[in-house]
C-alpha cells in the first residue's frame, strides 16, 4: 500500500472538491438531469461522513441498469447511504435530461396518438432534422443551415467520405484515415475506398498533416481519440489538408458538447458526430452531418433517398437533390428519438462553452491529482495527455487488471468503462459531473487497488513504474498514438 504524499491529505482534497463545486458556474445545470440524487451538498456531506465512519464504500449499492434509472428513480444505486452512483460514462451514454420524458410523453400521446399523420406538418416533424441541426450548430461552431440530424454516425461517415471523394480534385487516389480511429469509422472508410476505387491509408492522427499529398482526396480524423482522450489539432490538420488540395472530414463524437468546436472558423469541409454522448440525446439518438455551406451545391450523396429530393412528394422517378443541408437526409427521420434529442438540447440553455471547457479541464486535472495522491504508486498509468491543448474530456488509465477493477468500481457506485485490454476510461461531462464525484471516484479506485494488491500479496506483478507515463508525479507523459491491436470494445 502506498503512502500519501504529505502535502495532499484526503481531507484537503475533499475540501478542495467542495470549494470547487461551490464556485462552479455550471453547478446548477446538474439539476437539469435525472441522476437519481437530489444533488444537494448536505446529502453528499452526510454520506461522506457516514462512509468515513464505515471506513469504506463496501456498503454501497449497485448501479443497476445504466441509463435506465430514469425519471429520478434513485433505484438500487442509492445504496445504504442514500446516494446515487458517480456517473463517469457520459462519453458513452449521456445522462437523461429531465425535459425528455414529458416531451416524449406529449409527442407520443398527442402528436402521434391524436394528430397522427397531421403531425408531419402541424407538429413540425418534417422539418425537425434541419431545425434540430440548427440547435446543434452553435455547439460545433457552425452558422445555421449546415447541420442535418438523422441516421447513425456510421451512416453519416459513409455519406461524408464518399461525397468528399466526389468533390475532391480529379486524380486523387487515396483516402487517409486516423489509424487509431473508433472501429466503425475505419470499416466504413474501407468500404468507401473500395466503392470509389481509392486506396485507404491509415495514419496516426498527428501524422495526417505530414502524410497529406497531391494523391490525397480526403482524410477522416477523430477530433478526440475515444480511447486515450487525446484532442487533435482540428485547425492545423484541416489547414494542412487544404494546402495539399484535400478535404477534411472530422468525427466529433468525443468532442462536441465537451469542448468548443469551430467548424466554420477552422475551415472544416464535412463533419459528423453522435448525439448520445456529450449531447445526452439518449440511446441510439440520431447523429448529425455538417456540410459546409459553400460545398452544399456539390454535395453528391451516395445515399440519395426520397427525403433529400428537391420535391419529395413529387414522387418523380428521377432524383434531383434538395438545396441546403436537407441534401444530407436519406429516408424518413427517426421522429421519436429525434424529438427526445430536441428536448435534451434544452439542457444547454444559457451554458457557455468556455465554461464547459474550463470545467472539463479542471475536473480532469483534479481527478488526476486525486488519483496520484491516493492510488498505490506505479499501479496506474495515464494515457490521457497532460497538456490541456491535447486533452478531451476523459481520463484513461492503464491498469493491469482493468476489467475486474471496473466491475468492482461499478459495484461500488462509480461507473466508468473498460476498454480492452487494460484501460479504465472515465468520462467527465461538465454539465453534471461534480468535483466531489471526481474525488469520490479516485478514492474508491484507490481502495479497490489497495484491497486487490493486499489480497494478492505484497510482491504483486502489477507495477508499471518502469513506464515513463506512470502516476503519480509531475511531467507525466502519454504513450504514443499507436494502439495495441484488437483491444476495442463494442460499445462506443
Ligand atoms: C461513438 C462513436 C461512433 C458511434 O457510431 P454509431 O454509428 O453511432 O454506432 C462512431 N465514431 C466514433 C469516433 C465514436 O466515438
Coordinates of C-alpha atoms and ligand atoms in Angstrom, one line a residue:
X1 CA 0.0 0.0 0.0
X2 CA 1.3 3.4 -0.9
X3 CA 1.8 6.3 1.3
X4 CA 0.1 9.5 0.6
X5 CA 2.2 12.5 -0.3
X6 CA 2.2 14.5 2.9
X7 CA 1.1 17.7 1.2
X8 CA -2.1 16.2 -0.2
X9 CA -4.1 14.6 2.6
X10 CA -7.5 13.3 1.7
X11 CA -9.2 15.9 3.9
X12 CA -7.5 18.6 1.9
X13 CA -8.7 17.0 -1.4
X14 CA -12.3 16.6 -0.1
X15 CA -12.2 20.3 1.0
X16 CA -10.9 21.4 -2.4
X17 CA -13.6 19.5 -4.1
X18 CA -16.2 21.2 -2.0
X19 CA -14.7 24.6 -2.7
X20 CA -14.5 23.9 -6.4
X21 CA -18.1 22.8 -6.5
X22 CA -19.2 25.8 -4.6
X23 CA -17.5 28.1 -7.1
X24 CA -18.6 26.2 -10.2
X25 CA -20.6 28.4 -12.6
X26 CA -22.2 25.3 -14.1
X27 CA -23.2 23.7 -10.8
X28 CA -26.9 24.5 -11.3
X29 CA -27.0 22.7 -14.6
X30 CA -26.8 19.3 -12.9
X31 CA -30.4 19.8 -11.8
X32 CA -31.4 19.5 -15.4
X33 CA -30.5 15.8 -15.4
X34 CA -32.1 12.8 -13.8
X35 CA -29.2 11.3 -11.9
X36 CA -31.1 9.7 -9.1
X37 CA -30.0 12.1 -6.5
X38 CA -31.0 15.5 -5.1
X39 CA -27.6 16.9 -5.9
X40 CA -27.7 18.7 -2.6
X41 CA -24.3 19.2 -1.0
X42 CA -25.6 18.4 2.5
X43 CA -26.8 15.0 1.4
X44 CA -23.4 14.2 -0.1
X45 CA -21.7 15.5 3.0
X46 CA -23.8 13.3 5.2
X47 CA -23.0 10.4 3.0
X48 CA -19.3 11.2 3.2
X49 CA -19.4 11.3 6.9
X50 CA -21.3 8.0 7.0
X51 CA -18.7 6.5 4.8
X52 CA -15.7 7.8 6.6
X53 CA -17.3 6.2 9.8
X54 CA -17.8 3.0 8.0
X55 CA -14.2 3.0 6.8
X56 CA -15.0 2.4 3.1
X57 CA -17.7 2.2 0.4
X58 CA -18.3 -1.5 0.5
X59 CA -21.8 -0.9 1.7
X60 CA -22.9 1.0 -1.4
X61 CA -25.4 -0.4 -3.7
X62 CA -25.0 -1.3 -7.3
X63 CA -25.6 0.9 -10.3
X64 CA -28.4 -1.2 -11.6
X65 CA -29.3 -0.8 -15.2
X66 CA -27.2 2.0 -16.5
X67 CA -29.1 4.7 -18.3
X68 CA -32.3 3.0 -17.4
X69 CA -32.7 4.5 -14.0
X70 CA -34.9 7.2 -15.5
X71 CA -37.3 9.8 -14.1
X72 CA -35.4 10.4 -10.9
X73 CA -35.9 6.9 -9.6
X74 CA -33.0 6.5 -7.2
X75 CA -33.0 2.8 -7.9
X76 CA -30.6 0.4 -6.4
X77 CA -27.8 2.8 -6.9
X78 CA -28.8 4.9 -4.0
X79 CA -27.5 2.2 -1.7
X80 CA -27.3 2.2 2.1
X81 CA -26.3 5.8 2.4
X82 CA -29.0 7.2 0.1
X83 CA -26.7 8.4 -2.6
X84 CA -26.6 8.0 -6.3
X85 CA -23.7 6.5 -8.2
X86 CA -21.0 8.7 -9.6
X87 CA -21.6 8.6 -13.3
X88 CA -18.4 8.9 -15.4
X89 CA -19.7 7.3 -18.5
X90 CA -21.4 10.3 -20.2
X91 CA -18.9 9.9 -23.1
X92 CA -20.6 6.6 -23.9
X93 CA -24.2 7.4 -23.0
X94 CA -25.1 10.8 -21.7
X95 CA -27.4 11.0 -18.7
X96 CA -31.1 11.7 -19.1
X97 CA -32.2 15.3 -19.2
X98 CA -35.4 15.9 -17.2
X99 CA -37.1 17.6 -20.1
X100 CA -37.1 14.4 -22.2
X101 CA -39.7 12.3 -20.5
X102 CA -42.5 15.0 -20.5
X103 CA -41.7 15.9 -24.1
X104 CA -41.8 12.4 -25.3
X105 CA -45.0 11.7 -23.5
X106 CA -46.6 14.6 -25.4
X107 CA -45.1 13.5 -28.7
X108 CA -46.4 10.0 -28.3
X109 CA -49.8 10.7 -26.7
X110 CA -50.8 13.9 -28.6
X111 CA -48.7 14.4 -31.7
X112 CA -48.7 10.7 -32.7
X113 CA -51.7 9.4 -30.7
X114 CA -54.1 12.2 -31.6
X115 CA -52.8 14.2 -34.5
X116 CA -51.4 11.2 -36.3
X117 CA -50.3 12.0 -39.8
X118 CA -51.1 15.7 -39.4
X119 CA -48.1 16.0 -37.2
X120 CA -45.7 15.8 -40.1
X121 CA -46.9 19.4 -40.8
X122 CA -48.6 20.6 -37.7
X123 CA -46.0 19.3 -35.2
X124 CA -43.1 20.2 -37.4
X125 CA -41.9 16.7 -37.8
X126 CA -41.0 17.1 -41.4
X127 CA -38.5 19.9 -40.8
X128 CA -37.2 18.5 -37.5
X129 CA -33.8 17.3 -39.0
X130 CA -32.7 20.7 -40.0
X131 CA -34.4 22.6 -37.1
X132 CA -32.6 20.4 -34.6
X133 CA -29.4 20.6 -36.7
X134 CA -29.6 24.3 -36.2
X135 CA -29.8 23.8 -32.4
X136 CA -26.6 21.7 -32.6
X137 CA -24.9 24.2 -34.9
X138 CA -23.7 26.6 -32.1
X139 CA -22.2 23.7 -30.2
X140 CA -19.9 22.9 -33.1
X141 CA -19.2 26.4 -34.3
X142 CA -21.5 26.4 -37.3
X143 CA -23.8 29.1 -38.7
X144 CA -27.4 27.9 -39.3
X145 CA -28.2 25.9 -42.4
X146 CA -25.3 23.5 -42.4
X147 CA -26.2 20.7 -40.0
X148 CA -28.8 18.0 -40.5
X149 CA -29.7 15.3 -37.9
X150 CA -30.5 11.8 -38.9
X151 CA -29.1 8.2 -39.3
X152 CA -26.2 6.9 -37.2
X153 CA -22.7 8.3 -37.1
X154 CA -21.6 5.2 -39.1
X155 CA -24.0 6.1 -41.9
X156 CA -23.0 9.7 -41.9
X157 CA -19.3 8.8 -42.1
X158 CA -20.2 6.9 -45.2
X159 CA -22.1 9.8 -46.7
X160 CA -19.4 12.3 -45.9
X161 CA -16.5 10.3 -47.1
X162 CA -18.0 9.3 -50.4
X163 CA -19.3 12.8 -51.0
X164 CA -15.9 14.2 -50.2
X165 CA -14.2 11.9 -52.7
X166 CA -16.7 13.0 -55.3
X167 CA -15.9 16.7 -54.5
X168 CA -12.1 16.2 -54.4
X169 CA -9.9 17.2 -57.4
X170 CA -9.6 14.6 -60.2
X171 CA -6.9 12.0 -60.0
X172 CA -6.7 11.8 -56.2
X173 CA -6.3 8.1 -55.5
X174 CA -6.1 7.8 -51.7
X175 CA -8.2 8.3 -48.6
X176 CA -6.4 8.8 -45.3
X177 CA -7.9 7.6 -42.0
X178 CA -6.9 8.2 -38.4
X179 CA -5.1 4.9 -37.6
X180 CA -6.4 4.8 -34.0
X181 CA -10.0 5.6 -35.1
X182 CA -13.0 4.2 -33.5
X183 CA -13.5 1.0 -35.5
X184 CA -16.7 1.8 -37.3
X185 CA -15.1 4.8 -39.0
X186 CA -12.3 2.5 -40.2
X187 CA -14.7 -0.1 -41.5
X188 CA -16.8 2.4 -43.3
X189 CA -13.7 4.2 -44.7
X190 CA -12.5 0.8 -46.1
X191 CA -15.8 0.3 -47.8
X192 CA -16.0 3.9 -49.1
X193 CA -12.5 3.4 -50.6
X194 CA -13.4 0.2 -52.3
X195 CA -16.6 1.7 -53.7
X196 CA -14.8 4.8 -55.1
X197 CA -11.7 2.9 -56.3
X198 CA -9.4 4.7 -53.9
X199 CA -6.7 3.2 -51.6
X200 CA -7.2 3.6 -47.8
X201 CA -4.1 4.5 -45.8
X202 CA -4.2 4.5 -42.0
X203 CA -2.0 7.2 -40.5
X204 CA -1.8 8.3 -36.8
X205 CA -3.9 11.5 -36.4
X206 CA -0.8 13.6 -35.6
X207 CA 0.8 12.4 -38.8
X208 CA -2.0 13.2 -41.1
X209 CA -0.9 16.8 -41.8
X210 CA 2.5 15.4 -43.0
X211 CA 1.1 12.5 -44.9
X212 CA -1.3 14.6 -47.0
X213 CA -0.2 15.0 -50.6
X214 CA -1.5 15.6 -54.1
X215 CA -2.6 12.0 -54.0
X216 CA -5.0 12.6 -51.1
X217 CA -8.7 13.1 -51.8
X218 CA -9.8 13.3 -48.2
X219 CA -8.8 12.5 -44.6
X220 CA -11.2 11.2 -41.9
X221 CA -9.9 12.2 -38.5
X222 CA -11.3 12.0 -35.0
X223 CA -11.3 15.2 -33.1
X224 CA -10.8 13.3 -29.8
X225 CA -9.4 9.8 -29.6
X226 CA -12.1 7.7 -28.0
X227 CA -9.6 5.5 -26.2
X228 CA -6.9 7.8 -24.9
X229 CA -8.9 11.1 -24.8
X230 CA -6.3 12.8 -26.9
X231 CA -7.5 16.0 -28.6
X232 CA -6.2 16.5 -32.1
X233 CA -5.4 19.8 -33.8
X234 CA -8.5 20.3 -35.9
X235 CA -7.5 23.7 -37.3
X236 CA -3.9 22.7 -38.1
X237 CA -4.7 19.4 -39.7
X238 CA -7.5 20.9 -41.7
X239 CA -5.2 23.6 -43.0
X240 CA -2.5 21.1 -43.9
X241 CA -5.1 19.0 -45.8
X242 CA -6.3 22.1 -47.7
X243 CA -2.7 23.1 -48.5
X244 CA -2.4 19.6 -50.2
X245 CA -5.7 20.2 -52.0
X246 CA -7.5 17.6 -50.0
X247 CA -10.7 17.7 -48.0
X248 CA -11.1 17.3 -44.2
X249 CA -13.9 15.2 -42.6
X250 CA -13.9 15.3 -38.8
X251 CA -15.6 12.9 -36.4
X252 CA -16.7 15.0 -33.4
X253 CA -18.2 12.1 -31.4
X254 CA -16.0 12.7 -28.4
X255 CA -15.6 16.5 -28.6
X256 CA -18.9 18.2 -29.4
X257 CA -20.6 19.1 -26.2
X258 CA -17.4 18.6 -24.2
X259 CA -15.3 21.5 -25.6
X260 CA -15.7 24.3 -28.1
X261 CA -15.5 23.2 -31.8
X262 CA -15.2 25.8 -34.6
X263 CA -16.1 24.1 -37.8
X264 CA -16.9 27.3 -39.7
X265 CA -13.9 29.3 -38.5
X266 CA -11.4 26.4 -38.9
X267 CA -12.5 25.7 -42.5
X268 CA -13.8 22.1 -42.0
X269 CA -15.4 20.7 -45.1
X270 CA -17.6 18.0 -43.6
X271 CA -18.1 16.7 -40.1
X272 CA -20.2 14.0 -38.3
X273 CA -20.9 13.3 -34.7
X274 CA -23.2 11.4 -32.5
X275 CA -25.7 12.9 -30.1
X276 CA -26.0 10.2 -27.3
X277 CA -22.6 11.0 -25.7
X278 CA -22.0 14.6 -24.6
X279 CA -25.2 15.8 -26.2
X280 CA -27.3 13.5 -24.0
X281 CA -29.8 12.6 -26.7
X282 CA -30.5 9.1 -25.5
X283 CA -29.6 5.6 -26.6
X284 CA -29.5 5.4 -30.4
X285 CA -30.3 9.1 -30.8
X286 CA -29.7 10.1 -34.4
X287 CA -26.3 11.5 -35.4
X288 CA -25.6 14.7 -37.4
X289 CA -23.9 15.7 -40.6
X290 CA -22.3 19.1 -41.2
X291 CA -21.8 20.1 -44.8
X292 CA -20.0 23.5 -45.2
X293 CA -22.4 25.9 -46.9
X294 CA -20.1 26.5 -49.9
X295 CA -19.9 22.8 -50.5
X296 CA -23.6 22.1 -50.4
X297 CA -24.3 22.6 -54.1
X298 CA -21.6 20.0 -54.9
X299 CA -22.5 17.5 -52.1
X300 CA -23.4 14.4 -54.1
X301 CA -24.8 11.9 -51.6
X302 CA -24.1 8.2 -52.1
X303 CA -27.5 7.6 -50.4
X304 CA -29.9 9.8 -52.2
X305 CA -33.2 8.9 -50.6
X306 CA -36.5 10.5 -51.2
X307 CA -36.1 12.7 -48.1
X308 CA -33.2 14.5 -49.7
X309 CA -35.1 15.1 -53.0
X310 CA -35.9 18.6 -54.1
X311 CA -39.6 17.7 -54.3
X312 CA -40.1 14.6 -52.1
X313 CA -43.8 14.5 -52.6
X314 CA -43.5 14.8 -56.4
X315 CA -42.6 11.1 -56.3
X316 CA -40.7 11.6 -59.5
X317 CA -38.7 8.6 -60.9
X318 CA -35.6 10.8 -61.3
X319 CA -33.5 12.2 -58.5
X320 CA -33.0 15.9 -58.1
X321 CA -31.1 16.9 -54.9
X322 CA -32.6 19.3 -52.5
X323 CA -30.8 22.5 -51.7
X324 CA -29.1 23.1 -48.3
X325 CA -28.5 20.7 -45.5
X326 CA -31.5 18.6 -46.4
X327 CA -29.3 17.1 -49.1
X328 CA -27.7 15.0 -46.3
X329 CA -31.0 13.3 -45.5
X330 CA -31.9 9.8 -46.7
X331 CA -35.2 8.4 -45.6
X332 CA -37.9 9.1 -43.0
X333 CA -36.5 10.7 -39.9
X334 CA -36.4 8.8 -36.6
X335 CA -39.1 11.1 -35.1
X336 CA -39.3 9.8 -31.5
X337 CA -35.5 9.8 -30.9
X338 CA -35.1 13.0 -32.9
X339 CA -37.6 14.8 -30.6
X340 CA -36.0 13.2 -27.5
X341 CA -32.8 14.8 -28.6
X342 CA -34.6 18.1 -29.3
X343 CA -35.8 18.1 -25.6
X344 CA -32.3 17.0 -24.4
X345 CA -30.7 20.1 -26.1
X346 CA -32.7 22.3 -23.7
X347 CA -30.0 21.4 -21.1
X348 CA -27.7 23.8 -23.0
X349 CA -29.7 26.9 -22.4
X350 CA -27.5 29.7 -21.1
X351 CA -24.5 27.4 -21.0
X352 CA -21.2 29.0 -22.3
X353 CA -18.9 26.5 -24.0
X354 CA -15.9 28.4 -22.5
X355 CA -17.3 27.4 -19.0
X356 CA -17.7 23.9 -20.2
X357 CA -14.2 23.6 -21.4
X358 CA -12.7 25.3 -18.3
X359 CA -14.7 22.9 -16.1
X360 CA -13.7 19.9 -18.1
X361 CA -10.0 20.6 -17.8
X362 CA -10.3 21.5 -14.1
X363 CA -12.3 18.3 -13.4
X364 CA -9.8 16.0 -15.3
X365 CA -6.8 17.8 -13.7
X366 CA -8.4 17.4 -10.3
X367 CA -9.2 13.7 -10.9
X368 CA -5.6 13.0 -12.0
X369 CA -4.4 14.8 -8.9
X370 CA -6.7 12.8 -6.6
X371 CA -5.6 9.5 -8.3
X372 CA -1.9 10.4 -8.0
X373 CA -2.4 11.2 -4.3
X374 CA -4.3 8.1 -3.4
X375 CA -3.6 5.2 -5.7
X376 CA -0.7 2.8 -5.0
X377 CA 2.5 4.1 -6.6
X378 CA 3.2 2.6 -10.1
X379 CA -0.2 0.9 -10.3
X380 CA -1.8 3.2 -12.8
X381 CA -0.6 4.9 -15.9
X382 CA -2.5 7.8 -17.5
X383 CA -2.7 7.6 -21.3
X384 CA -4.5 10.9 -21.5
X385 CA -2.3 13.8 -22.3
X386 CA -1.3 16.1 -19.5
X387 CA -1.2 19.2 -21.8
X388 CA -4.6 20.9 -21.9
X389 CA -4.3 21.6 -25.6
X390 CA -4.2 17.9 -26.2
X391 CA -6.9 16.7 -23.8
X392 CA -10.5 16.0 -24.4
X393 CA -12.9 15.4 -21.5
X394 CA -12.0 11.9 -20.3
X395 CA -9.2 10.3 -18.4
X396 CA -8.0 6.9 -19.4
X397 CA -5.8 5.0 -17.0
X398 CA -3.9 1.9 -17.9
X399 CA -4.3 -0.7 -15.1
X400 CA -3.2 -4.3 -15.2
X401 CA -6.5 -5.9 -14.2
X402 CA -8.6 -3.1 -15.6
X403 CA -11.7 -5.3 -16.4
X404 CA -12.1 -6.6 -12.9
X405 CA -11.3 -3.2 -11.4
X406 CA -14.0 -1.6 -13.4
X407 CA -16.5 -4.2 -12.4
X408 CA -15.7 -3.6 -8.8
X409 CA -15.9 0.2 -9.3
X410 CA -19.3 -0.2 -10.8
X411 CA -20.4 -2.4 -7.9
X412 CA -19.3 0.3 -5.5
X413 CA -21.2 3.0 -7.3
X414 CA -18.6 4.5 -9.6
X415 CA -19.5 4.0 -13.2
X416 CA -16.9 4.4 -15.9
X417 CA -16.0 1.8 -18.6
X418 CA -13.4 -0.6 -19.6
X419 CA -11.6 -0.7 -22.9
X420 CA -9.6 -3.8 -23.7
X421 CA -7.0 -4.8 -22.9
X422 CA -6.2 -2.6 -19.9
X423 CA -7.8 0.8 -20.0
X424 CA -10.1 2.3 -17.3
X425 CA -12.0 5.1 -19.0
X426 CA -13.6 7.9 -17.1
X427 CA -15.7 10.5 -18.9
X428 CA -16.2 13.9 -17.3
X429 CA -19.4 15.6 -18.5
X430 CA -19.1 19.2 -17.4
X431 CA -22.9 19.8 -17.3
X432 CA -23.4 17.3 -14.5
X433 CA -20.2 16.0 -13.0
X434 CA -19.1 17.5 -9.7
X435 CA -15.6 17.8 -8.3
X436 CA -16.9 15.8 -5.4
X437 CA -17.6 13.0 -7.9
X438 CA -14.1 13.1 -9.2
X439 CA -12.7 12.8 -5.6
X440 CA -15.1 10.0 -4.7
X441 CA -14.2 8.1 -7.8
X442 CA -10.5 8.4 -7.2
X443 CA -10.8 7.3 -3.6
X444 CA -13.0 4.3 -4.4
X445 CA -10.5 3.3 -7.1
X446 CA -7.6 3.6 -4.7
X447 CA -9.5 1.5 -2.1
X448 CA -10.1 -1.2 -4.7
X449 CA -6.5 -1.3 -5.8
X450 CA -5.1 -1.4 -2.3
X451 CA -7.5 -4.2 -1.4
X452 CA -6.7 -6.2 -4.5
X453 CA -3.0 -5.8 -4.0
X454 CA -3.2 -6.7 -0.4
X455 CA -5.2 -9.8 -1.3
X456 CA -2.7 -10.8 -3.9
X457 CA 0.3 -10.3 -1.6
X458 CA 2.8 -7.5 -1.5
X459 CA 5.1 -8.8 -4.3
X460 CA 2.5 -8.3 -6.9
X461 CA 3.2 -8.1 -10.6
X462 CA 1.1 -5.0 -11.2
X463 CA 3.9 -2.5 -11.1
X464 CA 4.0 -0.3 -14.2
X465 CA 6.6 2.0 -12.8
X466 CA 9.2 1.3 -15.5
X467 CA 7.0 3.2 -17.8
X468 CA 7.5 7.0 -18.1
X469 CA 3.8 7.6 -18.0
X470 CA 3.2 6.2 -14.6
X471 CA 1.3 8.2 -12.0
X472 CA 1.9 9.9 -9.7
X473 CA 4.3 12.8 -10.3
X474 CA 4.7 15.9 -12.5
X475 CA 5.7 15.6 -16.1
X476 CA 3.6 12.5 -16.7
X477 CA 3.9 11.6 -20.3
X478 CA 1.5 9.8 -22.5
X479 CA 2.0 6.8 -24.8
X480 CA 2.5 7.4 -28.4
X481 CA -0.6 7.2 -30.7
X482 CA -0.2 3.6 -31.8
X483 CA -2.7 1.4 -30.1
X484 CA -2.4 -2.2 -29.4
X485 CA -4.5 -4.1 -32.0
X486 CA -7.6 -6.0 -31.2
X487 CA -8.3 -4.2 -27.9
X488 CA -11.5 -2.4 -28.7
X489 CA -14.8 -2.9 -27.1
X490 CA -18.1 -3.0 -29.0
X491 CA -19.7 -0.1 -27.2
X492 CA -18.7 3.4 -28.1
Ligands
LIG1 C1 -19.3 6.7 -30.6 C2 -18.7 6.8 -31.9 C3 -19.3 6.3 -33.0 C4 -20.6 5.7 -33.0 O1 -21.1 5.3 -34.2 P1 -22.6 4.7 -34.3 O2 -22.9 4.7 -35.7 O3 -23.5 5.7 -33.5 O4 -22.6 3.4 -33.6 C5 -18.6 6.4 -34.2 N1 -17.4 7.0 -34.2 C6 -16.7 7.4 -33.1 C7 -15.4 8.1 -33.2 C8 -17.4 7.3 -31.9 O5 -16.8 7.7 -30.8

